Coordinates of C-alpha atoms in Angstrom, one line a residue:
Chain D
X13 CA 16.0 -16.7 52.9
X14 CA 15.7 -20.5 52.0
X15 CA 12.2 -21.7 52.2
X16 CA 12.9 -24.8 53.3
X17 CA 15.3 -23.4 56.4
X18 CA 12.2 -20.8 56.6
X19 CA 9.4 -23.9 56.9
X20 CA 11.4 -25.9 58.8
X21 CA 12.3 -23.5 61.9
X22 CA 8.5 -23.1 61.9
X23 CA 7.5 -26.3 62.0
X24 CA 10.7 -27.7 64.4
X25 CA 8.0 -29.4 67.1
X26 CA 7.2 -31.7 64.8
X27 CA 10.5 -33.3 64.0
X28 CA 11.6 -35.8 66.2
X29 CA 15.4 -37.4 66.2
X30 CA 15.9 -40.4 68.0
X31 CA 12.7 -39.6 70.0
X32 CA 13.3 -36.2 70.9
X33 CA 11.9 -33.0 69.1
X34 CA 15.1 -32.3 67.1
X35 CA 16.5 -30.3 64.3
X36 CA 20.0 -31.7 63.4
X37 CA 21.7 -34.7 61.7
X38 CA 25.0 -35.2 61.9
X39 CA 27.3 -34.8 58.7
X40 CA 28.3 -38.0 59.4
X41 CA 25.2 -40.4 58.8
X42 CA 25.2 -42.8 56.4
X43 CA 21.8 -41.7 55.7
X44 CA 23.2 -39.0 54.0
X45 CA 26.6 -40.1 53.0
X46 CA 25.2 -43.7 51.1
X47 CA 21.3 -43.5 51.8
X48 CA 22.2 -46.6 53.8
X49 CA 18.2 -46.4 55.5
X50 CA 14.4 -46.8 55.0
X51 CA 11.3 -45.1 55.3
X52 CA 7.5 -45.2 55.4
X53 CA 4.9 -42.9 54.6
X54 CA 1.7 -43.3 56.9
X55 CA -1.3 -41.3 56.4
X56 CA -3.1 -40.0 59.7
X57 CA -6.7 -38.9 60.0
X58 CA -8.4 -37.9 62.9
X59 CA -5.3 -38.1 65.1
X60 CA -4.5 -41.4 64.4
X61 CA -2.0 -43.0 62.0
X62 CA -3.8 -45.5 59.5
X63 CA -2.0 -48.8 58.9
X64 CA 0.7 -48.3 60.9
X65 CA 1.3 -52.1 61.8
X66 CA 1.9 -52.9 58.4
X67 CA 4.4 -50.0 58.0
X68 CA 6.4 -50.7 60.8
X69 CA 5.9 -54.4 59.9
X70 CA 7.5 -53.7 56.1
X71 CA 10.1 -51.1 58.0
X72 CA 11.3 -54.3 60.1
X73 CA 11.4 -56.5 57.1
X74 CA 13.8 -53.8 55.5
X75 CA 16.0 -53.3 58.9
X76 CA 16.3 -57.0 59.0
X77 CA 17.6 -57.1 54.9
X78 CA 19.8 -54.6 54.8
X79 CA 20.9 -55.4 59.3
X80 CA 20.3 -52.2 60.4
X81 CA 20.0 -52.4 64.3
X82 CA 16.7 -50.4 64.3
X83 CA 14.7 -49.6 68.0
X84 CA 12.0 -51.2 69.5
X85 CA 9.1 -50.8 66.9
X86 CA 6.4 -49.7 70.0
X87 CA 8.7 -47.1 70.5
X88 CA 8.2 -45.5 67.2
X89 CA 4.5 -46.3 67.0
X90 CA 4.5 -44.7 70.1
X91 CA 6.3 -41.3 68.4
X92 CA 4.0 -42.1 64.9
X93 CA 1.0 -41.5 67.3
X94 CA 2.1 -38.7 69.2
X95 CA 2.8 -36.8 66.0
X96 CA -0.5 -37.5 64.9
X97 CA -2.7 -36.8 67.5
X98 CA -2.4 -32.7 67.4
X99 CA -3.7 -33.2 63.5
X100 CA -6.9 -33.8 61.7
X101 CA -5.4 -34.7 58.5
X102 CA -1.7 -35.4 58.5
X103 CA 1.6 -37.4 56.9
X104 CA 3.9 -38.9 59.4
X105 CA 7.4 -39.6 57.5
X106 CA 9.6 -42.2 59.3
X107 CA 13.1 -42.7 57.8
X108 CA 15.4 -45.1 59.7
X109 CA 19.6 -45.1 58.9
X110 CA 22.8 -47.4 60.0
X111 CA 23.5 -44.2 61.8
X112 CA 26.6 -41.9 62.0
X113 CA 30.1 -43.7 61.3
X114 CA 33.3 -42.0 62.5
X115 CA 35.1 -43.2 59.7
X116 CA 34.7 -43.5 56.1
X117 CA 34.1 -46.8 54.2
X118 CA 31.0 -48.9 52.7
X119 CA 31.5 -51.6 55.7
X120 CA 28.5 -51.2 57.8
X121 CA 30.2 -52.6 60.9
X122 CA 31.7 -48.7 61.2
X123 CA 28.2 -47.8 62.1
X124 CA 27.0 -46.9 65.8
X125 CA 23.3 -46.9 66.4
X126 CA 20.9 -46.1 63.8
X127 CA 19.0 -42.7 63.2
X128 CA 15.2 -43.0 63.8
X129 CA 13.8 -39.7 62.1
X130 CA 10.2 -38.6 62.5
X131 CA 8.6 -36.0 60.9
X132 CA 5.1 -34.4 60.5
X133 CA 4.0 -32.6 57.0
X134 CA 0.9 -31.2 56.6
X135 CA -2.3 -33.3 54.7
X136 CA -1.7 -32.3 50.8
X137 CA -4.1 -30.1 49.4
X138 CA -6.0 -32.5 47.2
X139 CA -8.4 -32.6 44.1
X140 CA -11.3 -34.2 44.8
X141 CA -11.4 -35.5 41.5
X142 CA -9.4 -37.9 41.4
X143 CA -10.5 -40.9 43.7
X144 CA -14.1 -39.7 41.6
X145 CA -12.8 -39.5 38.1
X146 CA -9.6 -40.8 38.0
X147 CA -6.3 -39.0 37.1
X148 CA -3.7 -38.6 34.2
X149 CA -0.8 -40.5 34.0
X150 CA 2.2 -40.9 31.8
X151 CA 4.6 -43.5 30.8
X152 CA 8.0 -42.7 32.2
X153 CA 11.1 -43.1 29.8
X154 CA 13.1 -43.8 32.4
X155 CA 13.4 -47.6 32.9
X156 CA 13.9 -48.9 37.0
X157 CA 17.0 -50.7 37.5
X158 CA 17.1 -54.4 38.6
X159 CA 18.3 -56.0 41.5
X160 CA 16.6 -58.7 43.9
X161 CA 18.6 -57.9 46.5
X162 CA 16.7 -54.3 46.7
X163 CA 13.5 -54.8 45.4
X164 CA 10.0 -54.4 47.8
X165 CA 12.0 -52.9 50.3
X166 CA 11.5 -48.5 50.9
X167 CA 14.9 -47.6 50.7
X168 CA 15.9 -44.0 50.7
X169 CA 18.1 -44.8 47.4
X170 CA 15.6 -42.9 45.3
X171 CA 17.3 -41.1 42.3
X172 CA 15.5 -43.2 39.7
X173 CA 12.3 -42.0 41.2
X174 CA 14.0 -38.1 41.8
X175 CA 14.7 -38.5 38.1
X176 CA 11.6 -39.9 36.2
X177 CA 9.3 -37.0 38.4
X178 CA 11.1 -34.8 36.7
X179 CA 10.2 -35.6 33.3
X180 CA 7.3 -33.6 33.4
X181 CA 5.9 -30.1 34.7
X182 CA 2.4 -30.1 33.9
X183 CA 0.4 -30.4 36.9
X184 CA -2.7 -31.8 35.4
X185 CA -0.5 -35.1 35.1
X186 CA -0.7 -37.0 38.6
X187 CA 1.9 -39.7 38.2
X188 CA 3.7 -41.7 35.5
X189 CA 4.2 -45.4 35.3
X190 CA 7.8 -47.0 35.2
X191 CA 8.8 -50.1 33.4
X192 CA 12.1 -51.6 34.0
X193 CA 15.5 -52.5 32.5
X194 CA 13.6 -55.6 31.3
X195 CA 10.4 -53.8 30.4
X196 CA 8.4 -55.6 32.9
X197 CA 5.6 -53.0 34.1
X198 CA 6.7 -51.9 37.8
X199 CA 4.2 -49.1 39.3
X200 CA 4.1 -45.7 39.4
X201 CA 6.8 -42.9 40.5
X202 CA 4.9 -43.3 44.2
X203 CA 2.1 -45.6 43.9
X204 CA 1.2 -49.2 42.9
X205 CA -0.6 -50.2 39.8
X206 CA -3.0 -52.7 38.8
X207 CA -4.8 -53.6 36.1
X208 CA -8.1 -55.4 35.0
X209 CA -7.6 -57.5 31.9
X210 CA -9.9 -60.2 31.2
X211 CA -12.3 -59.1 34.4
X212 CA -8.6 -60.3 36.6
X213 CA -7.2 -58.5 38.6
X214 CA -3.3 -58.4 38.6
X215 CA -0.1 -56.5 39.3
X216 CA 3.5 -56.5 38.7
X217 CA 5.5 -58.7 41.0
X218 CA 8.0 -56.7 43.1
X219 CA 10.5 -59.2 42.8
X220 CA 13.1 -57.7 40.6
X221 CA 12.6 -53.7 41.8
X222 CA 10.1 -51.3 43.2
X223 CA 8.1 -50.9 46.7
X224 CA 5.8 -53.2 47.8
X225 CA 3.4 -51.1 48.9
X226 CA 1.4 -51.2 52.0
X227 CA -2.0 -50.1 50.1
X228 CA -0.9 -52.6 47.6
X229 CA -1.5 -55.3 50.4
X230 CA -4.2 -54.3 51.4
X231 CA -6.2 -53.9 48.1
X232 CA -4.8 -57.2 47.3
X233 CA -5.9 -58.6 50.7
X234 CA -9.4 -57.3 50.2
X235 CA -10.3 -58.3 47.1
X236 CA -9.1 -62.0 48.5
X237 CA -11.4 -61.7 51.0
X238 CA -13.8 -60.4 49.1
X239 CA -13.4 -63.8 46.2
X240 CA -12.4 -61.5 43.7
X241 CA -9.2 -63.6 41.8
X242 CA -5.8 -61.2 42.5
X243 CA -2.3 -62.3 41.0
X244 CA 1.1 -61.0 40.9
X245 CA 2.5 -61.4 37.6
X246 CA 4.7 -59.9 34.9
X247 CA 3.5 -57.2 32.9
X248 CA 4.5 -55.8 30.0
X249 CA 3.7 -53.2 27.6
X250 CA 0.7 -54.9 25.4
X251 CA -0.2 -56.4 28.7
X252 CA -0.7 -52.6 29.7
X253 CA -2.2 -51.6 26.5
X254 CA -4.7 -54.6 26.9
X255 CA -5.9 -53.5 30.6
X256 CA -9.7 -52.6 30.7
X257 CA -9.1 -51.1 33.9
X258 CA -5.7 -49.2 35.2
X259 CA -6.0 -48.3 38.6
X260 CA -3.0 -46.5 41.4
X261 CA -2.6 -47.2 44.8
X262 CA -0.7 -45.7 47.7
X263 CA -0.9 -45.5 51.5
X264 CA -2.3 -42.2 51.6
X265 CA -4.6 -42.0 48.3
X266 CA -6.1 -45.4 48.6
X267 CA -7.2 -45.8 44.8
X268 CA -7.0 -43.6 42.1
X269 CA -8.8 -44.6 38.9
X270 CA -6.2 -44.1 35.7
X271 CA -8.5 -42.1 33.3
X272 CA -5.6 -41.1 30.7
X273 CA -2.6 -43.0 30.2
X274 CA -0.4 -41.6 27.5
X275 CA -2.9 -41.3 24.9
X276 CA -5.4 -43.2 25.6
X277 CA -8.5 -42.5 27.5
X278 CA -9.7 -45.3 30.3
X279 CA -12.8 -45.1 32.2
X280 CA -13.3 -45.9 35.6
X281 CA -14.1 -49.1 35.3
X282 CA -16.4 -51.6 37.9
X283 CA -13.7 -53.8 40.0
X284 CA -11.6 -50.3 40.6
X285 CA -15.2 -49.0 41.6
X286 CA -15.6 -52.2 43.8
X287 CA -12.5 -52.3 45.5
X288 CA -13.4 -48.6 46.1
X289 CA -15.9 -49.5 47.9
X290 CA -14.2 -51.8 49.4
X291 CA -11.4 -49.5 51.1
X292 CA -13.6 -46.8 51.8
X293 CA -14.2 -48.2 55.5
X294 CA -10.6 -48.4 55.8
X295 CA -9.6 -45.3 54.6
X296 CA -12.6 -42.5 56.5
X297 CA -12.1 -44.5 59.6
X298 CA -8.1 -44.6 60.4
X299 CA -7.7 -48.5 60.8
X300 CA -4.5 -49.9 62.2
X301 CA -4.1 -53.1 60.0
Chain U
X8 CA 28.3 -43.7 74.2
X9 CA 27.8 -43.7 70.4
X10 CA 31.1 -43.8 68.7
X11 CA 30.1 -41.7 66.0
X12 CA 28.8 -38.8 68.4
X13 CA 32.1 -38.8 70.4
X14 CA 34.1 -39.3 67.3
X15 CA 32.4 -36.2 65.4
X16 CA 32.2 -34.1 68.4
X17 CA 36.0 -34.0 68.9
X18 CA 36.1 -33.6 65.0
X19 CA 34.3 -30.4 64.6
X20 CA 36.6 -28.5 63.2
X21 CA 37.0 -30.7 60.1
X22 CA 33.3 -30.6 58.6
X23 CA 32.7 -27.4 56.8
X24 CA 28.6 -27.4 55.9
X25 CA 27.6 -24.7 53.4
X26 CA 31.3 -23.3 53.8
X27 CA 31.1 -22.8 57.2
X28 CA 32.1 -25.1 60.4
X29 CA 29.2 -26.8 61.5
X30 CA 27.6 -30.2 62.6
X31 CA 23.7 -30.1 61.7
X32 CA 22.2 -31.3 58.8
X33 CA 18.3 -30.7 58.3
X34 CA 16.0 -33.4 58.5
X35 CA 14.3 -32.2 55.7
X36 CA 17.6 -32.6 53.4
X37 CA 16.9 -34.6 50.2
X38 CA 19.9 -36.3 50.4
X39 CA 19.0 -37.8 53.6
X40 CA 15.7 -38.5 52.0
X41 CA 16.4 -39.7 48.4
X42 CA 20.2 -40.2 48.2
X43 CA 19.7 -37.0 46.0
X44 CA 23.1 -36.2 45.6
X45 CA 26.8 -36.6 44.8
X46 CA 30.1 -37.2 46.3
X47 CA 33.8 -37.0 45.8
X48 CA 36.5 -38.3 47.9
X49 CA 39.9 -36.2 47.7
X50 CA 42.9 -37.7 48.7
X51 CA 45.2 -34.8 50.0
X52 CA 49.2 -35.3 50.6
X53 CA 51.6 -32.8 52.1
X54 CA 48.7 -30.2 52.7
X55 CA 47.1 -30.2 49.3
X56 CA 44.7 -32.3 47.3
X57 CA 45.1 -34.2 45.0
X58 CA 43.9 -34.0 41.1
X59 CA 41.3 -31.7 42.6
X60 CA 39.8 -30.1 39.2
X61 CA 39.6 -34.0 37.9
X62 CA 37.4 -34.2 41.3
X63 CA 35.0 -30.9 40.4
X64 CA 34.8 -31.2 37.3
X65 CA 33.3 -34.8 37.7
X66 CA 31.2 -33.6 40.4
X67 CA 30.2 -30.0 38.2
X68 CA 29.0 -33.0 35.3
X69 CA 27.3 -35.6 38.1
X70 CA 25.4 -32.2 39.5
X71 CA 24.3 -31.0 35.4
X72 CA 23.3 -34.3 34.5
X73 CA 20.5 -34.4 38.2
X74 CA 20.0 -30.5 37.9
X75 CA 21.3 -29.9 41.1
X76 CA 21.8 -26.2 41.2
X77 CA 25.7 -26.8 43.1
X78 CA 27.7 -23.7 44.2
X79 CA 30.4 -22.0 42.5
X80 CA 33.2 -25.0 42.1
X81 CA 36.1 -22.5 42.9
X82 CA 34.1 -22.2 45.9
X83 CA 34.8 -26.0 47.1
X84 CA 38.0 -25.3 45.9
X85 CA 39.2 -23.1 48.3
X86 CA 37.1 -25.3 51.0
X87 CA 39.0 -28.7 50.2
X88 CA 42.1 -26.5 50.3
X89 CA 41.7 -25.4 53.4
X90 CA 40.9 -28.9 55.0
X91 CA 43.7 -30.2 53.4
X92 CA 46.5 -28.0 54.6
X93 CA 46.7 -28.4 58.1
X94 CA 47.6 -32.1 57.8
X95 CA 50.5 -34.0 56.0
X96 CA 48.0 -36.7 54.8
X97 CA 44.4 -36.5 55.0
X98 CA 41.1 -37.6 53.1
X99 CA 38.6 -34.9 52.4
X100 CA 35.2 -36.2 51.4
X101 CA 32.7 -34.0 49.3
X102 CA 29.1 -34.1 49.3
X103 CA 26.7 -31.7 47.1
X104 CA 22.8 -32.7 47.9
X105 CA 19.8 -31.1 46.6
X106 CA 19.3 -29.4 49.6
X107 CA 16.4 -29.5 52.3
X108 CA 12.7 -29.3 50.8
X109 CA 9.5 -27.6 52.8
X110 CA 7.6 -30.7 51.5
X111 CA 7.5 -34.4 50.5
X112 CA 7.7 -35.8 47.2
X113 CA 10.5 -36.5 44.3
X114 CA 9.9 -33.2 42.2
X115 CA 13.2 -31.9 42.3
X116 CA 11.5 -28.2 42.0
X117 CA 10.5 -28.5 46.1
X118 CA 14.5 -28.4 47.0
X119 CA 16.1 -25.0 47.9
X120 CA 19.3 -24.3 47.4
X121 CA 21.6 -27.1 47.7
X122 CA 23.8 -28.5 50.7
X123 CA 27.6 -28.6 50.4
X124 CA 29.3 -30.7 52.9
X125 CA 33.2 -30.9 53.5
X126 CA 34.9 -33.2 56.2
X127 CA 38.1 -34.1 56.3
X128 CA 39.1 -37.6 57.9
X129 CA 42.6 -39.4 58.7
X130 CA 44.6 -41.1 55.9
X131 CA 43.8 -44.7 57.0
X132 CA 46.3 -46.5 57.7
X133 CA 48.0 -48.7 55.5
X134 CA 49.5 -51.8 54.3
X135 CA 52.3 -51.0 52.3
X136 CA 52.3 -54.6 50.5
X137 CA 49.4 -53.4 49.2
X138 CA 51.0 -51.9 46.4
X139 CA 53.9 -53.8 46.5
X140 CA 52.8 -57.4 46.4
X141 CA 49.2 -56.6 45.6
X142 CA 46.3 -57.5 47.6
X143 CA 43.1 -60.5 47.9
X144 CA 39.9 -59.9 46.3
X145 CA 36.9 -62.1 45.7
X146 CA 34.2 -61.9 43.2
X147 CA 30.9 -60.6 45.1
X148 CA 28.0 -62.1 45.1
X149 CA 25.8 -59.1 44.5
X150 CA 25.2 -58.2 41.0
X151 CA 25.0 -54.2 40.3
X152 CA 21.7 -53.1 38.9
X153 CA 21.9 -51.1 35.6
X154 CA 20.8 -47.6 34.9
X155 CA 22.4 -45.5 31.5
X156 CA 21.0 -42.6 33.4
X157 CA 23.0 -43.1 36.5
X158 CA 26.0 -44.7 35.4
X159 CA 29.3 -43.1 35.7
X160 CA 27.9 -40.8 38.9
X161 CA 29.5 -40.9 42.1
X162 CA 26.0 -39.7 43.4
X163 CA 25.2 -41.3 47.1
X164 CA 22.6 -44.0 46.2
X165 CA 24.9 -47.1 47.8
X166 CA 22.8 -49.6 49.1
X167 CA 24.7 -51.6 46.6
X168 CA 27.8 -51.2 48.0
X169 CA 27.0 -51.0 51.0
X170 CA 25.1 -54.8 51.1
X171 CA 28.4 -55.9 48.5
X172 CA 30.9 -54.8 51.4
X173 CA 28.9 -56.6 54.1
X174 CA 29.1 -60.4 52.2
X175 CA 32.9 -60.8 54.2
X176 CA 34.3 -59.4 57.2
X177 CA 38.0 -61.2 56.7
X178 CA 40.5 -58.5 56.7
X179 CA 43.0 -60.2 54.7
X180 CA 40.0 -59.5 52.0
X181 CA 40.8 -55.8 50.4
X182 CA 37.9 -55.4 47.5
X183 CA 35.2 -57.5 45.8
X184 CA 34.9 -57.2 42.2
X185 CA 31.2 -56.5 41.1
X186 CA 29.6 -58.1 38.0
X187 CA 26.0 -56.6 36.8
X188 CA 22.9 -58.1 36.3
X189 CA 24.2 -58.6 32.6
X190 CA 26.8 -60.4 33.8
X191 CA 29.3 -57.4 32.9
X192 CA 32.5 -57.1 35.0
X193 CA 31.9 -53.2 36.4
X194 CA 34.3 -52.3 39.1
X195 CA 35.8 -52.9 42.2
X196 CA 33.0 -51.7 45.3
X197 CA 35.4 -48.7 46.1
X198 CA 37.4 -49.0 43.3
X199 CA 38.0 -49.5 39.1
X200 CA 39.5 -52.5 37.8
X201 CA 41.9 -52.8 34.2
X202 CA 42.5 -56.2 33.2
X203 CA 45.6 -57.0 30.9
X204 CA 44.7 -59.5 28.2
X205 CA 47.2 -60.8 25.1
X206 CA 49.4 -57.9 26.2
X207 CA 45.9 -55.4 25.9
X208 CA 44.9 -52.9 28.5
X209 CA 41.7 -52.8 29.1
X210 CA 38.9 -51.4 31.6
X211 CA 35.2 -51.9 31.8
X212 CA 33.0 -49.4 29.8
X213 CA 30.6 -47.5 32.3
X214 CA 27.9 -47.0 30.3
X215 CA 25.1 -49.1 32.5
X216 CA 26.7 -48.7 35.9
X217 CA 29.5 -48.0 37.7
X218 CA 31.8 -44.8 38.5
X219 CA 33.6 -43.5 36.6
X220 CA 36.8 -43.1 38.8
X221 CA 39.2 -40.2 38.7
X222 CA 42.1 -42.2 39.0
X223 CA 40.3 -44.8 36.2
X224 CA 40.8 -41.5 34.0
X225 CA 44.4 -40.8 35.5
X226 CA 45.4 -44.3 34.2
X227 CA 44.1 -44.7 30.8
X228 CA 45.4 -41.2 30.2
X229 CA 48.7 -41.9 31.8
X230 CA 49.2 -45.3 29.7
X231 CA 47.8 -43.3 26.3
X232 CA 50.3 -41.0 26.7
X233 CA 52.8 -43.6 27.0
X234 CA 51.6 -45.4 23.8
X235 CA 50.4 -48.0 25.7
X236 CA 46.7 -49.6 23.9
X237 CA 44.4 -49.0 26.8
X238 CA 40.4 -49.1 25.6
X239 CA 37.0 -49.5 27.4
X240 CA 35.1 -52.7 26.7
X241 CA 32.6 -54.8 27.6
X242 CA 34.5 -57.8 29.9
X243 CA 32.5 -61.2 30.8
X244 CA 33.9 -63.8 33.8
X245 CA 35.0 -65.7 31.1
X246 CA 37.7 -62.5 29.8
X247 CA 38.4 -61.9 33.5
X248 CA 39.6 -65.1 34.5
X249 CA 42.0 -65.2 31.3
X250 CA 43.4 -61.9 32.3
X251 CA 47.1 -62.3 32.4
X252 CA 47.6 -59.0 35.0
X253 CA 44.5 -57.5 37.0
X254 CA 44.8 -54.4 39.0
X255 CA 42.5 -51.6 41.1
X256 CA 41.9 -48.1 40.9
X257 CA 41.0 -45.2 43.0
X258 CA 42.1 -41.5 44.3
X259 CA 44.0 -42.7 47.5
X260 CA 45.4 -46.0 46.5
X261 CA 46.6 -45.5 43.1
X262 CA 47.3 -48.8 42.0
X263 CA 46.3 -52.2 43.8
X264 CA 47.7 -55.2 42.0
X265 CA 45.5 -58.3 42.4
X266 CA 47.3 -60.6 43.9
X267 CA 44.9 -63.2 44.5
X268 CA 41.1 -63.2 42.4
X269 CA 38.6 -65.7 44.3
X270 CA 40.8 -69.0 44.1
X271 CA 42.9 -68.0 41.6
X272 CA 46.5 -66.9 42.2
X273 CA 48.1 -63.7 40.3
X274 CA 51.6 -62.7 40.1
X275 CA 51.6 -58.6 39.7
X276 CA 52.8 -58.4 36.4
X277 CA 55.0 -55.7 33.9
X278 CA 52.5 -53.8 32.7
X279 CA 51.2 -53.1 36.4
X280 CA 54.4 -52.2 37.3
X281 CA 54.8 -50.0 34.4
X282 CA 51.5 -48.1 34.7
X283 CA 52.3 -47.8 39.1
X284 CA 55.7 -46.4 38.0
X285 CA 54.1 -43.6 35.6
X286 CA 51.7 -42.8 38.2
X287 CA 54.1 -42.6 41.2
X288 CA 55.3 -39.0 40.4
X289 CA 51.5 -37.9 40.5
X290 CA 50.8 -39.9 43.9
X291 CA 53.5 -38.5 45.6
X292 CA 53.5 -35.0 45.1
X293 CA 50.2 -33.9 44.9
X294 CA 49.5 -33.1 41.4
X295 CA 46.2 -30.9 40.9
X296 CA 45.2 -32.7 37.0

């Protein structure tokens, strides 16, 4: 029996294709055939979807890129929020394709409409631990490619990041931090980074590769508000070394303090605890933007 | 009516999914999520494909080197086989993902067993002064991104090629030639390029990115054999524009002379003609290697 096949009759009600409770893709989506699509990862608590107009904002930004013909955004906020209203705690995964082509090709003008997929996972068992006491972290050796044309966008092109998760086994490490071709610090496997050096808050531009992150906007967003000084910039490895404070981000996590990277031993240090404090409205209470 | 729905509908027959006939791929499938996985495309002549253990032995190395656990390759054998022989000319196109996964993430170690997809489409049809008189290609403007850990893969992470095909729609235009973000000539987007320079043979090395064609391997093979000096090198726009003879690569075409490269204005030339010559015998009855 095949575990996935197993979980996934189980749990068909909460797929939905193209709006409708669903459990096939056709052979012939570019999805599959190019990973010609997007997707976004939004975190739900107490029935609601958190953030959601920044995903489907960032999902728009990429459909408009890459001119994939996606549907009405209300429409799939309305199907985010009727995934997430059966479930305390849940993931809603959105991934958006060109669609099925009848023919073969890279052209994208072969494409018909394009494939709205939505789909409900369970709320990760998690360890308390680490929004408290931060997590380990590794340096990845595989380096991110470059290329403008891709980068801050949530692409489903994701072998780099299929590859570098599975450098490692051991569980007690959370995540591991990429660099790329160019050495330029980029963020974790699926979280941002940033780092306090000089009391400053900064992290790497997503100009060359890597996701722009909606919990990346958001920190950055409140510590604006909050007249703490937050730059993009390039970061490299003694940058890294340098930090005082090393900190991850992602939409469903919020902030995890770095306590080991490689072989060094960080604490959590006051701004991470700050901007903490900061998000912690945000995050108990499921806030749209 | 979607095109691609009424187009794969009457086409049933030609997708083989896990060896069987079938139209439904699971949402859940990491290649629809990731791009975790690899294709080949077989051209198949008088019922029988073409240089098909060239085809699975690349794809046996692509699925090794992202520990995809594929099926037995004598397996797709017979699969590709039977596509092929109820049609005089065909294109069957391969695809080996890691298979759907229970849960989110990048670890490779959530997938299941792996998908196999077969479908078999139309030989396109054809310009026959392609090969004669050669064909139009510009220089894109996209530059590829650069991986050592990717390159040489036909694995189905194509945004690339995807947003590189979509910069012209002018059908008179056959192929782009791609340059990386080194500035390296790589390929063609669906195709290999050889350059002939001073009388030299030569092809771009695909060590950073790039695909490394089957019919790329037929070539420099085909031209060793005939004591012709064929190498891989590293090739700038400054070698490519004093290339003397430039001409494309891939399983169904053979050999494209360039007969136009941006503004300039080729003439195919003898060693082209040689090289399309040794390979004809190959093209037109189906060799298997």
């Amino acid at each position: 029996v095949r575990p996935a096949a197993a979980g996934f009759v189980e749990g068909m009600d909460r797929v939905l294709i193209n709006g409708r409770p669903g459990h096939c893709i056709s052979p012939l989506d570019r999805g599959l055939h190019f990973g010609d699509g997007l997707f976004e990862t939004i975190a739900c608590r107490k029935g609601r979807p958190r953030l959601l107009s920044l995903h489907l904002e960032r999902l728009v930004l990429g459909c408009r890129r890459l001119g994939i013909r996606m549907s009405d955004p209300d429409e799939l906020r309305r199907q985010v929020q009727a995934l997430a209203q059966d479930s305390d705690a849940s993931i809603v995964k959105l991934i958006v394709t060109r669609g099925p082509a009848p023919g073969r090709g890279y052209a994208p003008a072969a494409a018909g409409e394009a494939t709205h997929v939505a789909i409900r996972y369970p709320w990760p068992e998690e360890d308390p631990d680490a929004a408290r006491n931060g997590v380990r972290v590794r340096i990845a050796g595989l380096r991110l490619s470059e290329n403008p044309l891709l980068a801050g966008m949530k692409h489903t092109n994701r072998l780099e990041q299929v590859l570098a998760r599975s450098e490692w086994q051991d569980p007690q490490i959370a995540e591991a931090l990429l660099f790329s071709q160019s050495g330029r610090l980029v963020s974790g496997i699926m979280s941002n980074v940033f780092i306090v050096r000089n009391g400053q808050l900064r992290t790497p531009r997503i100009d060359r590769c890597g996701v722009a992150g909606v919990m990346r906007r958001v920190v950055m967003r409140e510590a604006a508000r909050a007249g703490i000084d937050v730059r993009e910039c390039t970061i490299r490895a003694a940058e890294l070394e340098q930090a005082e404070e090393v900190f991850l981000t992602n939409a469903r996590i919020g902030i995890w303090p770095v306590r080991v990277l490689g072989e060094r031993t960080l604490a959590p240090g006051p701004l991470t605890r700050r901007l903490q404090g900061l998000l912690e409205p945000l995050l108990e209470e499921p806030v749209d933007a």
